[in-house]
Amino acid sequence: MSWSKHERGGAEGAGGPRGYHHGNLKEALLRAALELIAQKGPAGFTFAEAARWAGVSPAAPYRHFRDRDELLANVALRGFERFEVVLKRAWDDGRPDALAALDRLGKAYMEFARTEPAYYSAMFEAGIPLSTSAELREAGERAFAVLRGAAEKLCAQMPAAKRPPALMVALHIWSLSHGVASLFGRGDAARRTLPMSAEELLEAGVLVYLRGLGLSAAGDRPPG
Amino acid sequence: MSWSKHERGGAEGAGGPRGYHHGNLKEALLRAALELIAQKGPAGFTFAEAARWAGVSPAAPYRHFRDRDELLANVALRGFERFEVVLKRAWDDGRPDALAALDRLGKAYMEFARTEPAYYSAMFEAGIPLSTSAELREAGERAFAVLRGAAEKLCAQMPAAKRPPALMVALHIWSLSHGVASLFGRGDAARRTLPMSAEELLEAGVLVYLRGLGLSAAGDRPPG
DNA sequence: TGTACATCAGTGAACGCGCGTTCACTGATGTAC
DNA sequence: TGTACATCAGTGAACGCGCGTTCACTGATGTAC
């Protein structure tokens, strides 16, 4: 790896002419894919165009990725890794208390979907089988594990007699977040309009849900 | 319209040779699109292949649809219409009571997503702007109106002082349903695995949510 | 420090393919009289 | 009932295009001595 010597930005342009070797083509291709997905969705992204965008011949990408799908899967993998980091930071081990931390977690979820639509769709909407690679599946599970950890902390606050399964709680919160994000959370033309922000909608939904679980601190009057 | 004379099935095959005129090509193309979307997703579906599948020359579809997108939008339109019918039947004006009817509604939602994945992805995941046509937007709104009507009936049962906005309730239920459906509800390779059925997950989630709204009949102990 | 060499990461030309789209056309259908 | 004609819904050949993929190749880099 000689990346440190040849660190380069995205496409050709800023940085003057490059030599015969790109130096960091794999990285540049990942960024190109991200850019193209953001522009036209995971469907409208081609291997050839990624190469062009990276300023390289159409044969070059084959040195780094078997095919288009492998590149896409790598984008999704990286997306899960970032997602995990973002969610973990927001959750912050449930400090100062689980409810406040969960609120941040929801906001972070929506912010990720909004500001990284390309990652988000590679991860959840590109139809990449999780079986593509063990690495991908594990990265996805680590991201989900943050939600699950949050659910466990919440459930631990409840009296054992009326404690729901933490896994189920995590799945509910994930589903609601994903539903809000994909229906209302993005800037596409395909977006549905809404009388409130997606963040607010999600926050209100989670509060109602938690109250339903019996978490008494979770808002004592109906939200609106 | 001479369809009654020439009523035909999907692709060429059963039914013997057809004449110069197909007789019901528009219909056949819609079915072909549906079939192809089901097989390879909304991305992997081409105008030319739909024509081939309908047993017709590649130029023929242009008599019925301006381009690929218009055909896709028609699939989505028809999907919303069917979705509305299915949801309405399940809701059945809230008989015998709103909670039982809402439970049926949730099951119907999931069943539609599961048995009609092609419609479902054309409607929600193909990235077709709702602004494509007024017809499409209105069909989408009519389908959502069923959920909204259900939310209104539920809210009406609550004391006015603690009554949440029905629109918000409808959006929460829709988001949760869509989230469960798209993460766990379909047969793709991209599906996530789950320790329970998607229907059960959704039902449990809705119950918790309703309890959070203060609907006391909505299950008095935590589900699991 | 210099030289020879292996390895790596690119090139660029070529290919076959399927798609979208157009065009003048033609067979079938429906209708006016 | 029959004939002439307008309209409609197809054909099929052709085109340009961009993609995916391969191939022998070559320039740059790193390393052994």
mmCIF file of C-alpha atoms in Angstrom, chain A residues 67-143:
data_model
loop_
_atom_site.group_PDB
_atom_site.id
_atom_site.type_symbol
_atom_site.label_atom_id
_atom_site.label_comp_id
_atom_site.label_asym_id
_atom_site.label_seq_id
_atom_site.Cartn_x
_atom_site.Cartn_y
_atom_site.Cartn_z
ATOM 1 C CA ASP A 67 -17.740 -6.671 -11.264
ATOM 2 C CA ARG A 68 -20.313 -4.007 -10.715
ATOM 3 C CA ASP A 69 -22.016 -5.933 -7.935
ATOM 4 C CA GLU A 70 -18.842 -6.300 -5.949
ATOM 5 C CA LEU A 71 -18.289 -2.573 -6.126
ATOM 6 C CA LEU A 72 -21.866 -1.939 -5.002
ATOM 7 C CA ALA A 73 -21.490 -4.380 -2.154
ATOM 8 C CA ASN A 74 -18.376 -2.519 -1.060
ATOM 9 C CA VAL A 75 -20.280 0.728 -1.024
ATOM 10 C CA ALA A 76 -22.948 -0.899 1.136
ATOM 11 C CA LEU A 77 -20.287 -2.336 3.427
ATOM 12 C CA ARG A 78 -18.706 1.018 3.955
ATOM 13 C CA GLY A 79 -22.148 2.500 4.464
ATOM 14 C CA PHE A 80 -22.902 0.074 7.278
ATOM 15 C CA GLU A 81 -19.597 0.882 8.904
ATOM 16 C CA ARG A 82 -20.293 4.594 8.856
ATOM 17 C CA PHE A 83 -23.841 4.038 9.964
ATOM 18 C CA GLU A 84 -22.620 2.114 12.954
ATOM 19 C CA VAL A 85 -20.201 4.873 13.897
ATOM 20 C CA VAL A 86 -22.890 7.528 13.583
ATOM 21 C CA LEU A 87 -25.443 5.573 15.577
ATOM 22 C CA LYS A 88 -22.957 4.656 18.274
ATOM 23 C CA ARG A 89 -21.905 8.236 18.720
ATOM 24 C CA ALA A 90 -25.517 9.358 18.983
ATOM 25 C CA TRP A 91 -26.425 6.628 21.450
ATOM 26 C CA ASP A 92 -23.334 7.295 23.540
ATOM 27 C CA ASP A 93 -24.002 4.306 25.725
ATOM 28 C CA GLY A 94 -27.320 5.707 26.808
ATOM 29 C CA ARG A 95 -26.035 8.813 28.513
ATOM 30 C CA PRO A 96 -27.355 10.745 30.334
ATOM 31 C CA ASP A 97 -30.437 8.537 30.262
ATOM 32 C CA ALA A 98 -31.847 6.022 27.829
ATOM 33 C CA LEU A 99 -34.726 8.180 26.659
ATOM 34 C CA ALA A 100 -32.628 11.198 25.797
ATOM 35 C CA ALA A 101 -30.087 8.958 24.078
ATOM 36 C CA LEU A 102 -32.785 7.186 22.093
ATOM 37 C CA ASP A 103 -34.056 10.499 20.901
ATOM 38 C CA ARG A 104 -30.609 11.382 19.620
ATOM 39 C CA LEU A 105 -30.389 7.967 18.017
ATOM 40 C CA GLY A 106 -33.554 8.554 16.012
ATOM 41 C CA LYS A 107 -32.357 11.939 14.876
ATOM 42 C CA ALA A 108 -29.032 10.467 13.853
ATOM 43 C CA TYR A 109 -30.785 7.750 11.885
ATOM 44 C CA MET A 110 -32.796 10.265 9.941
ATOM 45 C CA GLU A 111 -29.848 12.527 9.432
ATOM 46 C CA PHE A 112 -27.827 9.702 7.982
ATOM 47 C CA ALA A 113 -30.625 8.760 5.587
ATOM 48 C CA ARG A 114 -30.961 12.372 4.549
ATOM 49 C CA THR A 115 -27.345 13.373 4.197
ATOM 50 C CA GLU A 116 -26.066 10.051 2.839
ATOM 51 C CA PRO A 117 -28.837 8.897 0.522
ATOM 52 C CA ALA A 118 -26.379 7.028 -1.640
ATOM 53 C CA TYR A 119 -25.080 4.929 1.226
ATOM 54 C CA TYR A 120 -28.561 4.453 2.536
ATOM 55 C CA SER A 121 -29.934 3.113 -0.714
ATOM 56 C CA ALA A 122 -26.933 0.907 -1.331
ATOM 57 C CA MET A 123 -27.488 -0.557 2.127
ATOM 58 C CA PHE A 124 -31.239 -1.010 2.058
ATOM 59 C CA GLU A 125 -32.656 -0.574 -1.397
ATOM 60 C CA ALA A 126 -30.170 -1.785 -3.939
ATOM 61 C CA GLY A 127 -31.225 -5.380 -3.507
ATOM 62 C CA ILE A 128 -27.755 -6.573 -2.582
ATOM 63 C CA PRO A 129 -28.140 -9.936 -0.862
ATOM 64 C CA LEU A 130 -26.637 -9.913 2.600
ATOM 65 C CA SER A 131 -25.259 -13.281 1.675
ATOM 66 C CA THR A 132 -22.902 -11.578 -0.745
ATOM 67 C CA SER A 133 -20.156 -11.709 1.844
ATOM 68 C CA ALA A 134 -19.803 -12.485 5.502
ATOM 69 C CA GLU A 135 -18.174 -9.097 5.941
ATOM 70 C CA LEU A 136 -21.265 -7.339 4.653
ATOM 71 C CA ARG A 137 -23.627 -9.294 6.843
ATOM 72 C CA GLU A 138 -21.480 -8.689 9.902
ATOM 73 C CA ALA A 139 -21.236 -4.980 9.231
ATOM 74 C CA GLY A 140 -25.021 -4.859 8.934
ATOM 75 C CA GLU A 141 -25.387 -6.740 12.168
ATOM 76 C CA ARG A 142 -22.996 -4.467 13.999
ATOM 77 C CA ALA A 143 -25.033 -1.450 12.917
#
